[in-house]
Coordinates of C-alpha atoms in Angstrom, one line a residue:
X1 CA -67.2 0.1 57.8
X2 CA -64.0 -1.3 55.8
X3 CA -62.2 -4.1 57.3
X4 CA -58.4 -2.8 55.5
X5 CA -57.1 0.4 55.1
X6 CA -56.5 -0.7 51.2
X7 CA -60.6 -0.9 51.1
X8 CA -61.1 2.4 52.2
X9 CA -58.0 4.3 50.5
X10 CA -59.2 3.0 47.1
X11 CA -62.3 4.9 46.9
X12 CA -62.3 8.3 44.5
X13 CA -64.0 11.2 44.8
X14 CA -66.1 12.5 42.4
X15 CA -65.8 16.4 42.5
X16 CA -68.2 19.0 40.3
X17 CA -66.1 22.2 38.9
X18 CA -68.5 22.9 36.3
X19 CA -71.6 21.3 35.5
X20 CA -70.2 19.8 32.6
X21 CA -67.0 18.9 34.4
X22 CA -66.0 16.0 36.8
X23 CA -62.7 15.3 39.1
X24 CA -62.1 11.9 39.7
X25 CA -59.6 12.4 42.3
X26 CA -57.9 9.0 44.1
X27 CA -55.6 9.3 47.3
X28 CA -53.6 6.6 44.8
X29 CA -55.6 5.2 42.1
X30 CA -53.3 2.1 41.2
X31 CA -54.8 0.3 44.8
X32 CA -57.7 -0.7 42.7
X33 CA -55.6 -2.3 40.6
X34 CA -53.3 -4.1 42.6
X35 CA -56.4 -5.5 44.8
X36 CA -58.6 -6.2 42.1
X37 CA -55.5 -8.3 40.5
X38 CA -54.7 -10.1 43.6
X39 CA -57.9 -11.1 44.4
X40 CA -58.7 -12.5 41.0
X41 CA -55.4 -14.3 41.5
X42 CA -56.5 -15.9 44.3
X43 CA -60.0 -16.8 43.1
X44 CA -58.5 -18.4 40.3
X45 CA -56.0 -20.6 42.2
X46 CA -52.9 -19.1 40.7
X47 CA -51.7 -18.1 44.4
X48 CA -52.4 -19.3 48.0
X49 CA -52.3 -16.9 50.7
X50 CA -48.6 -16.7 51.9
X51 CA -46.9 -16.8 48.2
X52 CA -44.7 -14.2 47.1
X53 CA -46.0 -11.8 44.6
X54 CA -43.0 -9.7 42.5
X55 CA -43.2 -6.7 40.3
X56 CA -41.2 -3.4 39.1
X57 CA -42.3 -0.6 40.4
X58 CA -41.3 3.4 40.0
X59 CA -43.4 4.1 43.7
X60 CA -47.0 4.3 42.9
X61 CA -47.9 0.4 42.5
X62 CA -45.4 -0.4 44.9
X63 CA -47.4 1.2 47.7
X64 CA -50.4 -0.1 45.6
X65 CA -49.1 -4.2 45.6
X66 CA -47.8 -3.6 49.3
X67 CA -51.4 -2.6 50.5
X68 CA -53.1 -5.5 48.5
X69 CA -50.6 -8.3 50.0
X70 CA -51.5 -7.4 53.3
X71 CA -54.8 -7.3 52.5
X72 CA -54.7 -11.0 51.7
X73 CA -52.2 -12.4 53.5
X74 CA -49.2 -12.3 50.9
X75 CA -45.9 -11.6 50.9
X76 CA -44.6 -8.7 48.5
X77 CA -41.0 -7.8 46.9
X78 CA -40.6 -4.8 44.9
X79 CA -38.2 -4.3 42.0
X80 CA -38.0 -0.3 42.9
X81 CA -36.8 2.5 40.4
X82 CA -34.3 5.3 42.2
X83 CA -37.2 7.2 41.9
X84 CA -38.8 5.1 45.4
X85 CA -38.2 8.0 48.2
X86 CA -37.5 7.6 51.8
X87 CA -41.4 7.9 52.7
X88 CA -42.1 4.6 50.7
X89 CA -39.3 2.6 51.6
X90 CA -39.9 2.6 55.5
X91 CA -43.9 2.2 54.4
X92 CA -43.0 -0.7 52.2
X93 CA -40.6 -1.8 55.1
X94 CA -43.1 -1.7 58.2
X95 CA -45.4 -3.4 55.7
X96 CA -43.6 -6.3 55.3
X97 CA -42.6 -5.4 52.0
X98 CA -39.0 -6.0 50.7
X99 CA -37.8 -3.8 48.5
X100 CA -34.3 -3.7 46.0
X101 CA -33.8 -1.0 43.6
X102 CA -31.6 -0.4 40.7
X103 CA -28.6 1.7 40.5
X104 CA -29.2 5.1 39.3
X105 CA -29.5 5.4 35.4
X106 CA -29.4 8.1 32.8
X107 CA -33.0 7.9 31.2
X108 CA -36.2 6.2 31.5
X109 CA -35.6 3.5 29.5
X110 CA -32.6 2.2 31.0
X111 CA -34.3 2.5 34.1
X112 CA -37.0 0.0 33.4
X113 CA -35.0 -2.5 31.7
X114 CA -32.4 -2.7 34.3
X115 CA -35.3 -3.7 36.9
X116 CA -37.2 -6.0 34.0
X117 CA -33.8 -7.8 33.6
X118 CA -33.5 -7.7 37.3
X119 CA -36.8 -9.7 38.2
X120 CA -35.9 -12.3 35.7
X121 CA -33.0 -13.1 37.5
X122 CA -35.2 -12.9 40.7
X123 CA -37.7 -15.6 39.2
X124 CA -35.1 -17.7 37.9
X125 CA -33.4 -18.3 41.5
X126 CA -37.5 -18.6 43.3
X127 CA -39.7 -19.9 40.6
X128 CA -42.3 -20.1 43.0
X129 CA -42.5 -16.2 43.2
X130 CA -45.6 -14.6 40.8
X131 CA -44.5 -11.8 38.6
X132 CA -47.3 -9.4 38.8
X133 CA -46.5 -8.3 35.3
X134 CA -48.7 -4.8 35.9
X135 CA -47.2 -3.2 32.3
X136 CA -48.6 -6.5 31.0
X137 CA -51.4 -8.5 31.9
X138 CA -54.8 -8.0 31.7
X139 CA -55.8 -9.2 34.8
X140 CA -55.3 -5.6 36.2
X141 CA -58.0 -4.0 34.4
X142 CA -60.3 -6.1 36.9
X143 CA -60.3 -3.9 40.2
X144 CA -61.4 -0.5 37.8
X145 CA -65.2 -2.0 36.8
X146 CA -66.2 -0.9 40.6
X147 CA -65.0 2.7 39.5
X148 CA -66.6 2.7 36.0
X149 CA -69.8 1.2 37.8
X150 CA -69.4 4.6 40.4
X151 CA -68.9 7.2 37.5
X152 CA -72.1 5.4 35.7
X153 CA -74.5 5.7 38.7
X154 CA -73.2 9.7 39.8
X155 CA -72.3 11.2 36.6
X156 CA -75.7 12.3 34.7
X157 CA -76.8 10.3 31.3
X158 CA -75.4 11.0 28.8
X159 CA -72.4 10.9 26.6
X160 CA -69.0 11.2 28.5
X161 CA -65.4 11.8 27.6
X162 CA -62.5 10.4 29.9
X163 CA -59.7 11.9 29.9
X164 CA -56.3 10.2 31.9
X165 CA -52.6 9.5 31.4
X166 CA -52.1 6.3 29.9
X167 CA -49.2 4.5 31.7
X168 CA -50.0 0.7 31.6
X169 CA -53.7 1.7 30.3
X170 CA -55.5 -0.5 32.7
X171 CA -56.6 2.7 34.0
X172 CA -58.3 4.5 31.5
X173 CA -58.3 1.9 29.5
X174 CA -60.7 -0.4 32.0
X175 CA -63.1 2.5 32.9
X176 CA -63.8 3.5 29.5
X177 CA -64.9 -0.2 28.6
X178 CA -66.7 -0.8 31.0
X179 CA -68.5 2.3 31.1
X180 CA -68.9 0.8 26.9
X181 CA -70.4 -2.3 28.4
X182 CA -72.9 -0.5 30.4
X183 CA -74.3 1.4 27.8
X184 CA -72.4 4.5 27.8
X185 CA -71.2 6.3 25.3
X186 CA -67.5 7.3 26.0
X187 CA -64.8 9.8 24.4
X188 CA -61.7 8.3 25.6
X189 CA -58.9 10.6 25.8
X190 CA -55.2 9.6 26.4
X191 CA -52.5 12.0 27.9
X192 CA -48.8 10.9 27.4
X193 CA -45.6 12.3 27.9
X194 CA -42.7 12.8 25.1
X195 CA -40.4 10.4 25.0
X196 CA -43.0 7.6 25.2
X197 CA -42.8 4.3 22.8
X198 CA -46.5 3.8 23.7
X199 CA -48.3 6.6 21.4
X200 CA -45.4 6.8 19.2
X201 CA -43.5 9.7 20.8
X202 CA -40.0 7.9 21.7
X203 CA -38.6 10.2 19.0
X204 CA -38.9 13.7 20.8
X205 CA -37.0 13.7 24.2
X206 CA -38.3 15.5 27.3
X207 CA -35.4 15.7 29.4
X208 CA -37.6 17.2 32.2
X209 CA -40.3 14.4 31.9
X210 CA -40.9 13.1 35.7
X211 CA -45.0 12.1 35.0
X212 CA -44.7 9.3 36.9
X213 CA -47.2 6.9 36.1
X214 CA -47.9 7.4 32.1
X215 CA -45.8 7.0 29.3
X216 CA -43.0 4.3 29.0
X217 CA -39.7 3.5 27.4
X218 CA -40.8 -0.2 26.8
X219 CA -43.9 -1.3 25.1
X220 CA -47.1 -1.9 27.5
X221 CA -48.6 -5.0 26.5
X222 CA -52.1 -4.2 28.0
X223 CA -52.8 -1.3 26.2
X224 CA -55.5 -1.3 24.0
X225 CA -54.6 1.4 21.8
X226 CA -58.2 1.1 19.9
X227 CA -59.7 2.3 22.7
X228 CA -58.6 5.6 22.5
X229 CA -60.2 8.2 20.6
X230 CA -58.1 11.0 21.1
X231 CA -54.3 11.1 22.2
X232 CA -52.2 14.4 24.0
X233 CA -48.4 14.5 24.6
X234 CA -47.8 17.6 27.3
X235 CA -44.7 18.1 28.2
X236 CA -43.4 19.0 31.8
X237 CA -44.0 22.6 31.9
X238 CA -47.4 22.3 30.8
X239 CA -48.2 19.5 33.2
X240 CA -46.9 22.0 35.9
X241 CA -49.0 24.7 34.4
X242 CA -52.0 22.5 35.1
X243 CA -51.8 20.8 37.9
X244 CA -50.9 24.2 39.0
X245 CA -54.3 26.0 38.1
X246 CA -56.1 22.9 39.1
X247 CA -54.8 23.9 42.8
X248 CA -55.6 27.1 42.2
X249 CA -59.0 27.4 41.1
X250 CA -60.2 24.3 42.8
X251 CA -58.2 23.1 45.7
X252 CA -57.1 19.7 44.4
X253 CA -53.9 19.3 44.8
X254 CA -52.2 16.2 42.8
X255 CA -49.7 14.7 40.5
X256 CA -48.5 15.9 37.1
X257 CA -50.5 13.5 34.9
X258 CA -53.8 15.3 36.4
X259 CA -51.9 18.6 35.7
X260 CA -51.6 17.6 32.3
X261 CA -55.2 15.7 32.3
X262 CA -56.8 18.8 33.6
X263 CA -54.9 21.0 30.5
X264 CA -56.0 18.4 28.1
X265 CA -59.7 18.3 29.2
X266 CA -60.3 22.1 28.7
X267 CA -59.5 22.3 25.6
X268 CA -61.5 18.6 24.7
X269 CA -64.4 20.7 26.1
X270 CA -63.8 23.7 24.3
X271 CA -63.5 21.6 21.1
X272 CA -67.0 19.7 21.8
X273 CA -69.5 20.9 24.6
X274 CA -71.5 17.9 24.2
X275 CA -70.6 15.9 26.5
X276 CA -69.8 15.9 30.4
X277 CA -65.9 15.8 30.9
X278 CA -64.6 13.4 33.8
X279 CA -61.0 13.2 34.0
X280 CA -58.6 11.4 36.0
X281 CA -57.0 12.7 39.0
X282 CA -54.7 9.3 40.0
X283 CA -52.6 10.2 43.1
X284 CA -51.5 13.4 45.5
X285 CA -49.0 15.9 44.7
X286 CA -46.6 15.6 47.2
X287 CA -44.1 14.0 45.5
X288 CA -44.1 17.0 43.6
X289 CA -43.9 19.4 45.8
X290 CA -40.2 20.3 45.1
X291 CA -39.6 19.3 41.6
X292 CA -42.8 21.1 40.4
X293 CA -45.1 22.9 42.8
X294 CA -42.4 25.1 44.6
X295 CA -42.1 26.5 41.2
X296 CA -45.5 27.5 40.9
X297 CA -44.7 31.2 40.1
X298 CA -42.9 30.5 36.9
X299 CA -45.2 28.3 35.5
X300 CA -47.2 29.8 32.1
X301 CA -51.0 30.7 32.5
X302 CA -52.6 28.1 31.1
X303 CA -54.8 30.0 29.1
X304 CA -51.5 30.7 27.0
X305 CA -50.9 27.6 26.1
X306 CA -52.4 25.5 22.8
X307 CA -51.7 22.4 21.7
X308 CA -50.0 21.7 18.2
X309 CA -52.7 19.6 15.6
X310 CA -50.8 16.6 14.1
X311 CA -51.7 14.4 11.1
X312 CA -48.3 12.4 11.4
X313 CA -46.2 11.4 14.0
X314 CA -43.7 12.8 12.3
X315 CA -45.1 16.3 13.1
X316 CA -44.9 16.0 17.2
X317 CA -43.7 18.8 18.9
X318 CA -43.5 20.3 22.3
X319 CA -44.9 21.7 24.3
X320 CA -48.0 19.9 23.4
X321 CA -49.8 18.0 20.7
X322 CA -52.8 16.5 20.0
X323 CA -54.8 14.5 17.7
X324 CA -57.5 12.1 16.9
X325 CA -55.6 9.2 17.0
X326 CA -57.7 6.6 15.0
X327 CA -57.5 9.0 12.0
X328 CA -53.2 8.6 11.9
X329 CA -52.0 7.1 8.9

C-alpha cells in the first residue's frame, strides 16, 4: 500500500507488443523526477520541510513538482508557460500550488526565456526560495534508477535499445546509465523535435511543433549528449501518425513524443533485430486530444513514412531524420 498518491502514480507499466518490443508507458513520467529530486534535496540538507521550491514549467513537471511538495511537506510556485490549461491550474491550485504564467509569446524560445528571466526576478525579491533548475541540474536524474532497476529485472537479458524524447535528458538519459551501470548493454536512442538547439536542429522551424516535453529553445545543461547513440527529429505530423497507430494497434493512448518514440523504434528495429526495443511512453494523450487525435483520419500510415539519413546537420530535413549521432563531424 502507498502512503501518497505521487508514490503510486509514478509507477510505469511495462506492456509486451512484440516479443522483441516493450511499452514503458507512465500516467506522467516526470513524478519520478520531481520526487526523486526533492527528496535528495532534503537528505542533503539543502531544504527543510516547509521551504519554497520554484521552477518553469510548460504543464508536465508542474503537476510533477506540485505532487512531490505535498509529498514532503513543501511549498511549491510554478513559473507556468500559456501552454498550463484550466485542468492544471485548479490542480495546482487545490494543491497548494501557486502558479504565474507568462504572457502569450510567438515561439518556443521566447516562451522559455520570458519565464527564465521571470524566476530570476522571483529569486532576487525571496532568496530563500530553491530554484529547482529541472533543464539543469543533475540531481534529477536520481528518481529514474528505480525505473532502470524495474526495466533490468522484467525485460529479458540481453542487449536493449531505449528509445525516448529527450527534453531535459534526465529521462532517458538516467535509465540508460544506469541500466550501463548494471551491466546492460544499452542502444540509446534520442527523439527530438525541429526547431531544437539541443541536437542541433534550431535551424529548421516546425511551426506545428507542440511535443511538449522534448526539444528546447535554450540549451539543457543536463544533457549528456555522449550518451546517445542514435538521434531522430520527427516532426508533428509524424508524431501524430504514431502516436496514432500506437492507439490503434495497441490501445495505448499517450502524448506526441511516444507518437514519435513509437515511429522511431520501428524502424531502429527494422534496422537491427538484435536487441529487445523498450521505448518511452512519458504521459497520456489527453492534452492532445484536440490539437492531434481528433485528426486522426488525416494522419499518413505510418508505414509510408521513412526517415531522411544525415551525415551533417546541415542536411536536416522534415518530416524526419535520423542518424548515428557519435559518427557527426
Amino acid at each position: 500500500m502507498h502512503d501518497h498518491i505521487a508514490e503510486a502514480v509514478k509507477k510505469p507499466d511495462l506492456i509486451s507488443l512484440a516479443p522483441d518490443l516493450v511499452c514503458l508507458r507512465f500516467e506522467t513520467m516526470k513524478i519520478y523526477s520531481a520526487l526523486g529530486a526533492v527528496r535528495h534535496l532534503l537528505d542533503s540538507g539543502a531544504v527543510k520541510p516547509g521551504d519554497t521550491l520554484i521552477d518553469s514549467s510548460s504543464g508536465i513537471y508542474a503537476q510533477a513538482l506540485a505532487l512531490a511538495c505535498h509529498r514532503y511537506g513543501m511549498k511549491c510556485h510554478i513559473v507556468g508557460s500559456t501552454t498550463v490549461d484550466r485542468t492544471l491550474r485548479i490542480q495546482l491550485d487545490i494543491l497548494g500550488a501557486t502558479l504565474e504564467q507568462v504572457r502569450p509569446s510567438k515561439n518556443l524560445r521566447l516562451d522559455q526565456e520570458l519565464r527564465v528571466r521571470r524566476i530570476a526576478e522571483i529569486l532576487e525579491a525571496n532568496p530563500s526560495y530553491h530554484w529547482m533548475r529541472q533543464y539543469h541540474d543533475s540531481i534529477h536524474y536520481y528518481g529514474y534508477r528505480d525505473v532502470a532497476e524495474t526495466v533490468d529485472a522484467e525485460v529479458p537479458g540481453g542487449p536493449i535499445a531505449l528509445v525516448g524524447g529527450v527534453g531535459s535528458g534526465a529521462s532517458t538519459g538516467a535509465i540508460a546509465g544506469y541500466l550501463r551501470e548494471a551491466g546492460r548493454d544499452v542502444s540509446l536512442v534520442g527523439v527530438q523535435p525541429f526547431g531544437s538547439v539541443t541536437f542541433g536542429s534550431e535551424r529548421v522551424a516546425d511551426p506545428d511543433m507542440i511535443i511538449a516535453g522534448i526539444g528546447s529553445a535554450i540549451e539543457f545543461e543536463n544533457v549528456r549528449h555522449d550518451a546517445y547513440d542514435r538521434v531522430h527529429w520527427v516532426n508533428f505530423d509524424c508524431a501524430v501518425s504514431g502516436a496514432v497507430s500506437l492507439l490503434r494497434t495497441s490501445g495505448i493512448f499517450a502524448g506526441l513524443s511516444t507518437g514519435a518514440a513509437y515511429l522511431t523504434t520501428l524502424w531502429e528495429q527494422r534496422r537491427d533485430d538484435s536487441r529487445t526495443y523498450v521505448f518511452i511512453a512519458a504521459d497520456t494523450g489527453h492534452r492532445y486530444v484536440d490539437s492531434a487525435y481528433a485528426h486522426h483520419a488525416k494522419a499518413p500510415d505510418i508505414d509510408t513514412l521513412k526517415p531522411h539519413e544525415i551525415t551533417s546537420l546541415d542536411e536536416l530535413r522534415h518530416p524526419w531524420s535520423t542518424t548515428s549521432w557519435p559518427d557527426l563531424p
